[in-house]
Tab-separated table of C-alpha atoms in Angstrom:
chain	number	residue	atom	x	y	z
A	1	MET	CA	11.335	20.426	10.064
A	2	LYS	CA	13.032	17.728	7.677
A	3	LYS	CA	16.139	19.151	9.810
A	4	ILE	CA	15.174	18.488	12.960
A	5	ILE	CA	13.597	14.879	11.951
A	6	SER	CA	17.023	14.114	10.739
A	7	ILE	CA	18.808	15.294	14.387
A	8	PHE	CA	16.061	13.495	16.172
A	9	LEU	CA	16.385	10.365	14.041
A	10	LEU	CA	20.186	10.294	14.242
A	11	PHE	CA	20.181	10.529	17.791
A	12	VAL	CA	17.345	7.216	18.128
A	13	VAL	CA	19.630	5.409	15.874
A	14	THR	CA	23.132	6.729	18.066
A	15	PHE	CA	20.874	5.309	21.313
A	16	ALA	CA	19.535	1.878	19.988
A	17	PHE	CA	23.261	1.122	18.344
A	18	CYS	CA	24.628	1.739	21.675
A	19	SER	CA	22.047	-0.049	24.043
A	20	CYS	CA	21.383	-2.645	21.829
A	21	GLY	CA	25.082	-3.733	20.929
A	22	GLU	CA	25.604	-6.599	18.521
A	23	VAL	CA	21.989	-8.085	17.537
A	24	LYS	CA	22.645	-11.184	15.722
A	25	LYS	CA	20.331	-13.177	13.527
A	26	SER	CA	19.210	-16.213	14.941
A	27	THR	CA	19.040	-18.094	12.076
A	28	ASP	CA	21.005	-18.344	8.985
A	29	LYS	CA	18.047	-17.775	6.933
A	30	ILE	CA	18.345	-14.752	4.674
A	31	SER	CA	16.572	-11.612	7.020
A	32	VAL	CA	13.733	-9.158	4.639
A	33	VAL	CA	12.366	-6.725	6.247
A	34	THR	CA	9.949	-4.363	4.928
A	35	THR	CA	8.424	-1.415	6.226
A	36	ILE	CA	4.027	-1.781	4.858
A	37	PHE	CA	2.090	-4.866	4.138
A	38	PRO	CA	1.884	-5.278	0.067
A	39	TYR	CA	5.661	-5.555	0.343
A	40	TYR	CA	5.887	-8.145	3.726
A	41	ASP	CA	2.952	-9.704	1.954
A	42	PHE	CA	4.809	-10.678	-1.428
A	43	ALA	CA	8.222	-11.321	0.159
A	44	ARG	CA	6.707	-13.759	2.238
A	45	SER	CA	4.848	-15.471	-0.516
A	46	VAL	CA	8.326	-15.553	-2.594
A	47	SER	CA	9.996	-16.942	0.417
A	48	LYS	CA	6.908	-19.543	1.907
A	49	GLY	CA	9.626	-19.690	4.909
A	50	THR	CA	12.892	-19.884	3.309
A	51	CYS	CA	13.157	-15.867	4.422
A	52	ASP	CA	12.995	-14.772	7.676
A	53	VAL	CA	10.551	-11.336	6.786
A	54	ASP	CA	9.362	-8.694	8.946
A	55	MET	CA	7.419	-5.587	8.969
A	56	LEU	CA	7.488	-2.468	10.470
A	57	LEU	CA	4.360	-1.576	10.784
A	58	LYS	CA	2.362	-2.847	12.905
A	59	PRO	CA	-1.005	-4.405	12.076
A	60	GLY	CA	-3.622	-1.576	12.835
A	61	SER	CA	-1.519	0.921	12.210
A	62	ASP	CA	-1.839	4.164	9.862
A	63	VAL	CA	1.387	4.389	7.872
A	64	HIS	CA	1.210	8.398	8.241
A	65	SER	CA	1.804	8.180	11.938
A	66	PHE	CA	4.360	5.714	11.708
A	67	GLU	CA	7.829	6.625	13.753
A	68	PRO	CA	10.701	4.210	14.293
A	69	THR	CA	11.736	3.119	17.575
A	70	PRO	CA	14.915	1.729	17.851
A	71	SER	CA	14.637	-1.962	18.129
A	72	ASP	CA	13.120	-0.766	14.449
A	73	ILE	CA	16.163	0.902	13.462
A	74	ILE	CA	18.323	-2.564	14.747
A	75	LYS	CA	15.998	-4.653	12.313
A	76	ILE	CA	17.007	-2.714	9.550
A	77	ARG	CA	20.712	-2.600	10.363
A	78	ASN	CA	20.702	-6.084	10.659
A	79	ALA	CA	18.570	-7.534	7.745
A	80	ASP	CA	20.051	-8.453	4.303
A	81	LEU	CA	17.716	-6.941	2.639
A	82	PHE	CA	15.245	-3.934	2.929
A	83	ILE	CA	12.350	-2.686	0.917
A	84	TYR	CA	10.352	0.640	1.728
A	85	ASN	CA	8.003	2.144	-1.013
A	86	GLY	CA	9.770	5.844	-1.157
A	87	GLY	CA	7.573	8.702	-1.081
A	88	GLU	CA	6.520	11.608	1.143
A	89	SER	CA	5.879	8.619	4.094
A	90	ASP	CA	9.515	7.053	3.916
A	91	GLU	CA	11.049	10.514	4.217
A	92	TRP	CA	12.364	9.473	7.594
A	93	VAL	CA	14.318	5.857	6.053
A	94	ASP	CA	16.998	8.292	4.408
A	95	SER	CA	18.344	9.535	7.307
A	96	ILE	CA	18.607	6.297	9.351
A	97	LEU	CA	20.510	4.866	5.845
A	98	GLU	CA	22.507	7.734	5.641
A	99	SER	CA	23.737	6.518	9.419
A	100	LEU	CA	24.588	3.316	8.377
A	101	GLY	CA	28.405	2.722	8.010
A	102	ASP	CA	28.910	0.691	4.517
A	103	THR	CA	29.371	-2.540	6.481
A	104	ASP	CA	26.203	-1.938	8.140
A	105	LYS	CA	24.072	-1.384	5.281
A	106	PRO	CA	21.523	-3.928	4.156
A	107	VAL	CA	20.973	-3.893	0.590
A	108	VAL	CA	18.061	-1.550	-0.209
A	109	MET	CA	14.928	-1.569	-2.440
A	110	LYS	CA	12.861	1.176	-2.967
A	111	MET	CA	10.042	-0.236	-4.541
A	112	THR	CA	8.998	3.397	-6.445
A	113	ASP	CA	12.667	3.054	-8.132
A	114	TYR	CA	10.822	0.075	-10.273
A	115	VAL	CA	7.832	1.338	-11.867
A	116	LYS	CA	6.374	4.710	-14.019
A	117	PRO	CA	5.022	6.877	-11.316
A	118	LEU	CA	1.616	9.049	-11.843
A	119	ALA	CA	1.020	12.169	-10.889
A	120	GLU	CA	-0.799	12.847	-7.643
A	121	MET	CA	-4.845	14.207	-8.173
A	122	ASP	CA	-6.366	16.531	-6.489
A	123	ALA	CA	-9.949	16.273	-5.768
A	124	ASP	CA	-10.923	17.721	-9.295
A	125	HIS	CA	-8.476	15.167	-11.251
A	126	HIS	CA	-6.122	18.207	-11.657
A	127	ALA	CA	-2.149	16.340	-11.088
A	128	GLU	CA	0.313	17.885	-8.733
A	129	ASP	CA	4.237	18.541	-8.320
A	130	GLU	CA	4.558	15.380	-6.632
A	131	GLU	CA	4.036	11.551	-7.305
A	132	ASP	CA	1.410	9.171	-6.035
A	133	GLU	CA	3.236	6.644	-3.937
A	134	HIS	CA	0.539	4.163	-3.749
A	135	ILE	CA	1.959	2.453	-7.029
A	136	TRP	CA	0.794	-1.219	-5.348
A	137	THR	CA	-2.792	-0.717	-5.697
A	138	SER	CA	-1.690	-1.617	-9.216
A	139	LEU	CA	-2.020	-5.084	-10.048
A	140	ASP	CA	0.307	-5.084	-13.245
A	141	ASN	CA	2.534	-2.954	-10.716
A	142	ALA	CA	1.963	-5.600	-8.110
A	143	LYS	CA	3.485	-8.394	-10.393
A	144	THR	CA	6.419	-6.277	-11.349
A	145	LEU	CA	7.802	-5.934	-7.608
A	146	VAL	CA	7.162	-9.297	-6.819
A	147	SER	CA	9.355	-10.055	-9.796
A	148	LYS	CA	11.925	-8.033	-8.785
A	149	ILE	CA	12.248	-8.824	-5.021
A	150	SER	CA	12.630	-12.551	-5.903
A	151	ASP	CA	15.199	-11.169	-8.127
A	152	GLU	CA	16.634	-9.283	-5.045
A	153	VAL	CA	16.462	-12.608	-2.738
A	154	SER	CA	17.902	-14.775	-5.145
A	155	LYS	CA	21.129	-13.125	-6.202
A	156	LEU	CA	21.743	-12.964	-1.606
A	157	ASP	CA	20.800	-16.415	-1.578
A	158	GLN	CA	21.716	-18.421	-4.838
A	159	LYS	CA	21.109	-21.334	-3.437
A	160	HIS	CA	17.495	-21.109	-3.319
A	161	LYS	CA	16.807	-19.475	-6.457
A	162	THR	CA	14.945	-22.261	-8.275
A	163	VAL	CA	12.897	-21.643	-4.857
A	164	TYR	CA	12.105	-18.481	-5.471
A	165	ASN	CA	11.431	-18.632	-9.176
A	166	LYS	CA	8.630	-20.995	-8.735
A	167	ASN	CA	7.011	-19.411	-5.618
A	168	SER	CA	7.036	-15.785	-7.353
A	169	LEU	CA	5.764	-17.052	-10.426
A	170	ASP	CA	2.698	-18.879	-8.653
A	171	TYR	CA	2.185	-15.318	-6.679
A	172	ILE	CA	2.180	-13.240	-10.305
A	173	GLU	CA	-0.298	-16.000	-10.940
A	174	LYS	CA	-2.470	-15.431	-8.675
A	175	ILE	CA	-2.532	-11.829	-9.001
A	176	SER	CA	-3.084	-12.528	-12.579
A	177	LYS	CA	-6.296	-13.860	-12.150
A	178	VAL	CA	-8.114	-12.156	-9.480
A	179	GLN	CA	-6.695	-8.824	-11.799
A	180	ILE	CA	-8.911	-10.943	-14.519
A	181	GLU	CA	-11.663	-11.425	-12.375
A	182	ILE	CA	-12.040	-7.380	-11.470
A	183	GLU	CA	-10.928	-6.661	-15.535
A	184	ASN	CA	-14.806	-8.810	-16.363
A	185	THR	CA	-16.548	-6.728	-13.291
A	186	VAL	CA	-15.343	-3.357	-14.744
A	187	ASN	CA	-16.539	-4.967	-18.199
A	188	SER	CA	-19.597	-5.962	-17.921
A	189	SER	CA	-20.473	-2.909	-15.808
A	190	LYS	CA	-22.007	-0.034	-17.674
A	191	SER	CA	-20.934	2.292	-15.209
A	192	LYS	CA	-17.341	2.974	-14.675
A	193	LYS	CA	-18.002	5.478	-11.721
A	194	ILE	CA	-16.823	5.249	-8.417
A	195	VAL	CA	-17.387	7.372	-5.178
A	196	VAL	CA	-15.131	6.856	-2.276
A	197	GLY	CA	-16.215	9.154	0.544
A	198	ASP	CA	-13.135	9.283	2.212
A	199	ARG	CA	-8.786	9.481	1.190
A	200	PHE	CA	-8.363	8.624	-2.378
A	201	PRO	CA	-4.782	6.362	-2.838
A	202	LEU	CA	-6.356	4.679	-5.262
A	203	LEU	CA	-5.606	6.345	-8.332
A	204	TYR	CA	-3.390	3.737	-10.009
A	205	PHE	CA	-5.935	1.049	-9.761
A	206	ALA	CA	-8.141	3.266	-10.924
A	207	THR	CA	-6.007	4.248	-14.171
A	208	GLU	CA	-5.974	0.189	-14.680
A	209	PHE	CA	-8.831	0.118	-14.715
A	210	SER	CA	-10.002	3.088	-16.508
A	211	LEU	CA	-12.258	3.592	-13.681
A	212	ASP	CA	-13.318	7.536	-12.864
A	213	TRP	CA	-14.107	8.715	-9.510
A	214	GLU	CA	-14.977	11.584	-7.541
A	215	CYS	CA	-13.581	11.703	-3.864
A	216	ALA	CA	-13.793	13.136	-0.591
A	217	PHE	CA	-9.962	13.924	-0.053
A	218	PRO	CA	-7.122	13.312	-2.565
A	219	GLY	CA	-4.313	10.866	-2.232
A	220	CYS	CA	-3.854	10.476	1.664
A	221	SER	CA	-5.057	13.502	2.900
A	222	THR	CA	-4.910	14.716	6.636
A	223	GLU	CA	-8.320	16.782	6.185
A	224	THR	CA	-11.673	15.192	8.409
A	225	GLU	CA	-13.454	17.385	6.998
A	226	PRO	CA	-14.595	18.035	3.453
A	227	SER	CA	-15.908	21.483	2.295
A	228	LEU	CA	-19.354	22.243	1.255
A	229	ASP	CA	-18.499	22.524	-2.118
A	230	ARG	CA	-16.646	18.762	-2.487
A	231	LEU	CA	-19.920	17.515	-0.623
A	232	SER	CA	-22.668	19.265	-2.759
A	233	LYS	CA	-20.545	17.553	-5.621
A	234	LEU	CA	-20.329	14.221	-4.106
A	235	THR	CA	-24.161	14.865	-3.593
A	236	ASP	CA	-24.768	15.719	-6.953
A	237	THR	CA	-22.996	12.576	-8.501
A	238	ILE	CA	-24.502	10.180	-6.248
A	239	GLU	CA	-27.680	10.950	-7.148
A	240	LYS	CA	-26.963	12.006	-10.895
A	241	ASP	CA	-25.200	9.236	-11.736
A	242	LYS	CA	-27.530	6.704	-10.101
A	243	ILE	CA	-24.623	5.350	-7.100
A	244	LYS	CA	-25.914	2.971	-4.737
A	245	THR	CA	-22.702	1.797	-3.098
A	246	ILE	CA	-20.701	4.328	-1.789
A	247	LEU	CA	-17.213	3.411	-0.688
A	248	LYS	CA	-14.687	4.304	2.152
A	249	LEU	CA	-10.761	2.753	3.213
A	250	GLU	CA	-10.369	-0.363	5.216
A	251	MET	CA	-9.706	1.061	9.057
A	252	SER	CA	-11.116	4.711	8.167
A	253	GLU	CA	-12.413	6.683	10.839
A	254	ASN	CA	-13.745	8.987	8.672
A	255	LYS	CA	-17.726	9.256	8.900
A	256	VAL	CA	-18.032	11.247	5.156
A	257	ALA	CA	-19.061	7.943	4.305
A	258	ASP	CA	-21.666	7.087	5.953
A	259	THR	CA	-22.695	10.756	6.383
A	260	LEU	CA	-23.356	11.089	2.372
A	261	ALA	CA	-24.711	7.312	2.432
A	262	ASP	CA	-27.512	8.611	5.438
A	263	GLU	CA	-28.261	11.783	3.285
A	264	THR	CA	-29.080	9.742	-0.172
A	265	ASN	CA	-30.229	6.585	0.886
A	266	THR	CA	-26.738	4.734	-0.542
A	267	LYS	CA	-25.024	1.413	1.298
A	268	VAL	CA	-21.095	1.728	1.705
A	269	ARG	CA	-18.536	-0.481	1.478
A	270	THR	CA	-14.670	-0.905	1.948
A	271	PHE	CA	-12.394	-0.887	-0.172
A	272	TYR	CA	-8.787	-2.213	0.240
A	273	SER	CA	-5.537	-0.312	-0.410
A	274	ALA	CA	-3.127	-2.836	1.603
A	275	GLU	CA	-1.114	-0.450	2.572
A	276	SER	CA	-1.669	-2.207	6.562
A	277	VAL	CA	-4.189	-4.558	8.074
A	278	SER	CA	-5.721	-5.417	10.747
A	279	LYS	CA	-4.658	-7.253	13.447
A	280	GLU	CA	-7.294	-9.654	12.857
A	281	ASP	CA	-6.688	-10.317	9.271
A	282	PHE	CA	-3.121	-10.328	10.096
A	283	ALA	CA	-3.057	-13.000	12.206
A	284	ASN	CA	-5.383	-14.849	9.744
A	285	ASN	CA	-2.855	-14.704	6.993
A	286	VAL	CA	-4.559	-12.160	4.838
A	287	THR	CA	-2.628	-11.742	1.826
A	288	TYR	CA	-2.884	-9.057	-0.980
A	289	VAL	CA	-4.718	-11.543	-3.384
A	290	ASP	CA	-7.507	-12.165	-1.039
A	291	LEU	CA	-8.059	-7.884	-0.178
A	292	MET	CA	-8.189	-7.452	-4.298
A	293	LYS	CA	-10.920	-10.333	-4.154
A	294	ARG	CA	-12.647	-8.070	-1.496
A	295	ASN	CA	-12.126	-4.982	-3.690
A	296	ASN	CA	-13.820	-7.018	-6.908
A	297	ASN	CA	-16.869	-7.824	-4.564
A	298	ALA	CA	-17.839	-4.509	-3.091
A	299	LEU	CA	-16.790	-2.802	-6.951
A	300	LYS	CA	-19.541	-4.835	-8.043
A	301	GLU	CA	-21.706	-3.369	-5.558
A	302	ALA	CA	-20.201	0.116	-6.874
A	303	LEU	CA	-20.454	-0.357	-10.215
A	304	SER	CA	-23.825	-1.588	-9.885
A	305	ASN	CA	-26.960	1.515	-10.726
A	306	ASP	CA	-29.938	1.531	-12.135
A	307	THR	CA	-28.957	2.161	-15.982
A	308	ASN	CA	-27.210	-1.201	-15.630
């Protein structure tokens, strides 16, 4: 399958270059292209308009169904800096980068190279062979990645190095403030368990804040229906631990959380993985920090039970 994908991407790259020719940047600004929202937000927060920052994943889209178009490949080719996450969802990137000549390649940042990875966990908390790719859900990781982006942009545009450094420090401070707010929420709650009736791309977040968790599906599983055993376990957990609020992910089509809520007389709140954002949020310039503030509010409800 990987070989077929590689052949397809090479065809797309060839088609893109032949049909579009040399596409030049419209400005003298440094061009930064990212795959997903967290890195788009980090880069624009570091730049604040000094760079041209673009995101390949369209707002409201699911990264797991993303396929690069010829125009996407042209954007990567003409970028000064290309930022991608790494992991299973980005397997297509290697084929594109390999197809570019040395003179066409942008500076590349693979963000999973900059932080300590965690092993994927199945729904029963057993470690898998693969590494969990959702590194940005850790706020400590997010601060590191903002700093790394600032460093790379500064190398490309040393004239604005002081600007990038100041902007990155300002944004890291904002992340730290919401991080403290989340820590206070967790520390002031007797319950430390969350129930996510959905996929679970939140391992780094849960690990950072020492949260216990139960979920319907591990990681970014493509499953849509949990087993009866899994539903039974989630129901038992909700009743045993007096969970009053179940979490589900943004833009999720999963109905598991709603089904569980109906059966256990609980509420459902949205938790943001921040991998992608809705069209409305994107148009309103919502940031990673904004989404983490929403998560803090949802967490206050999720950790509130009759034992508090």
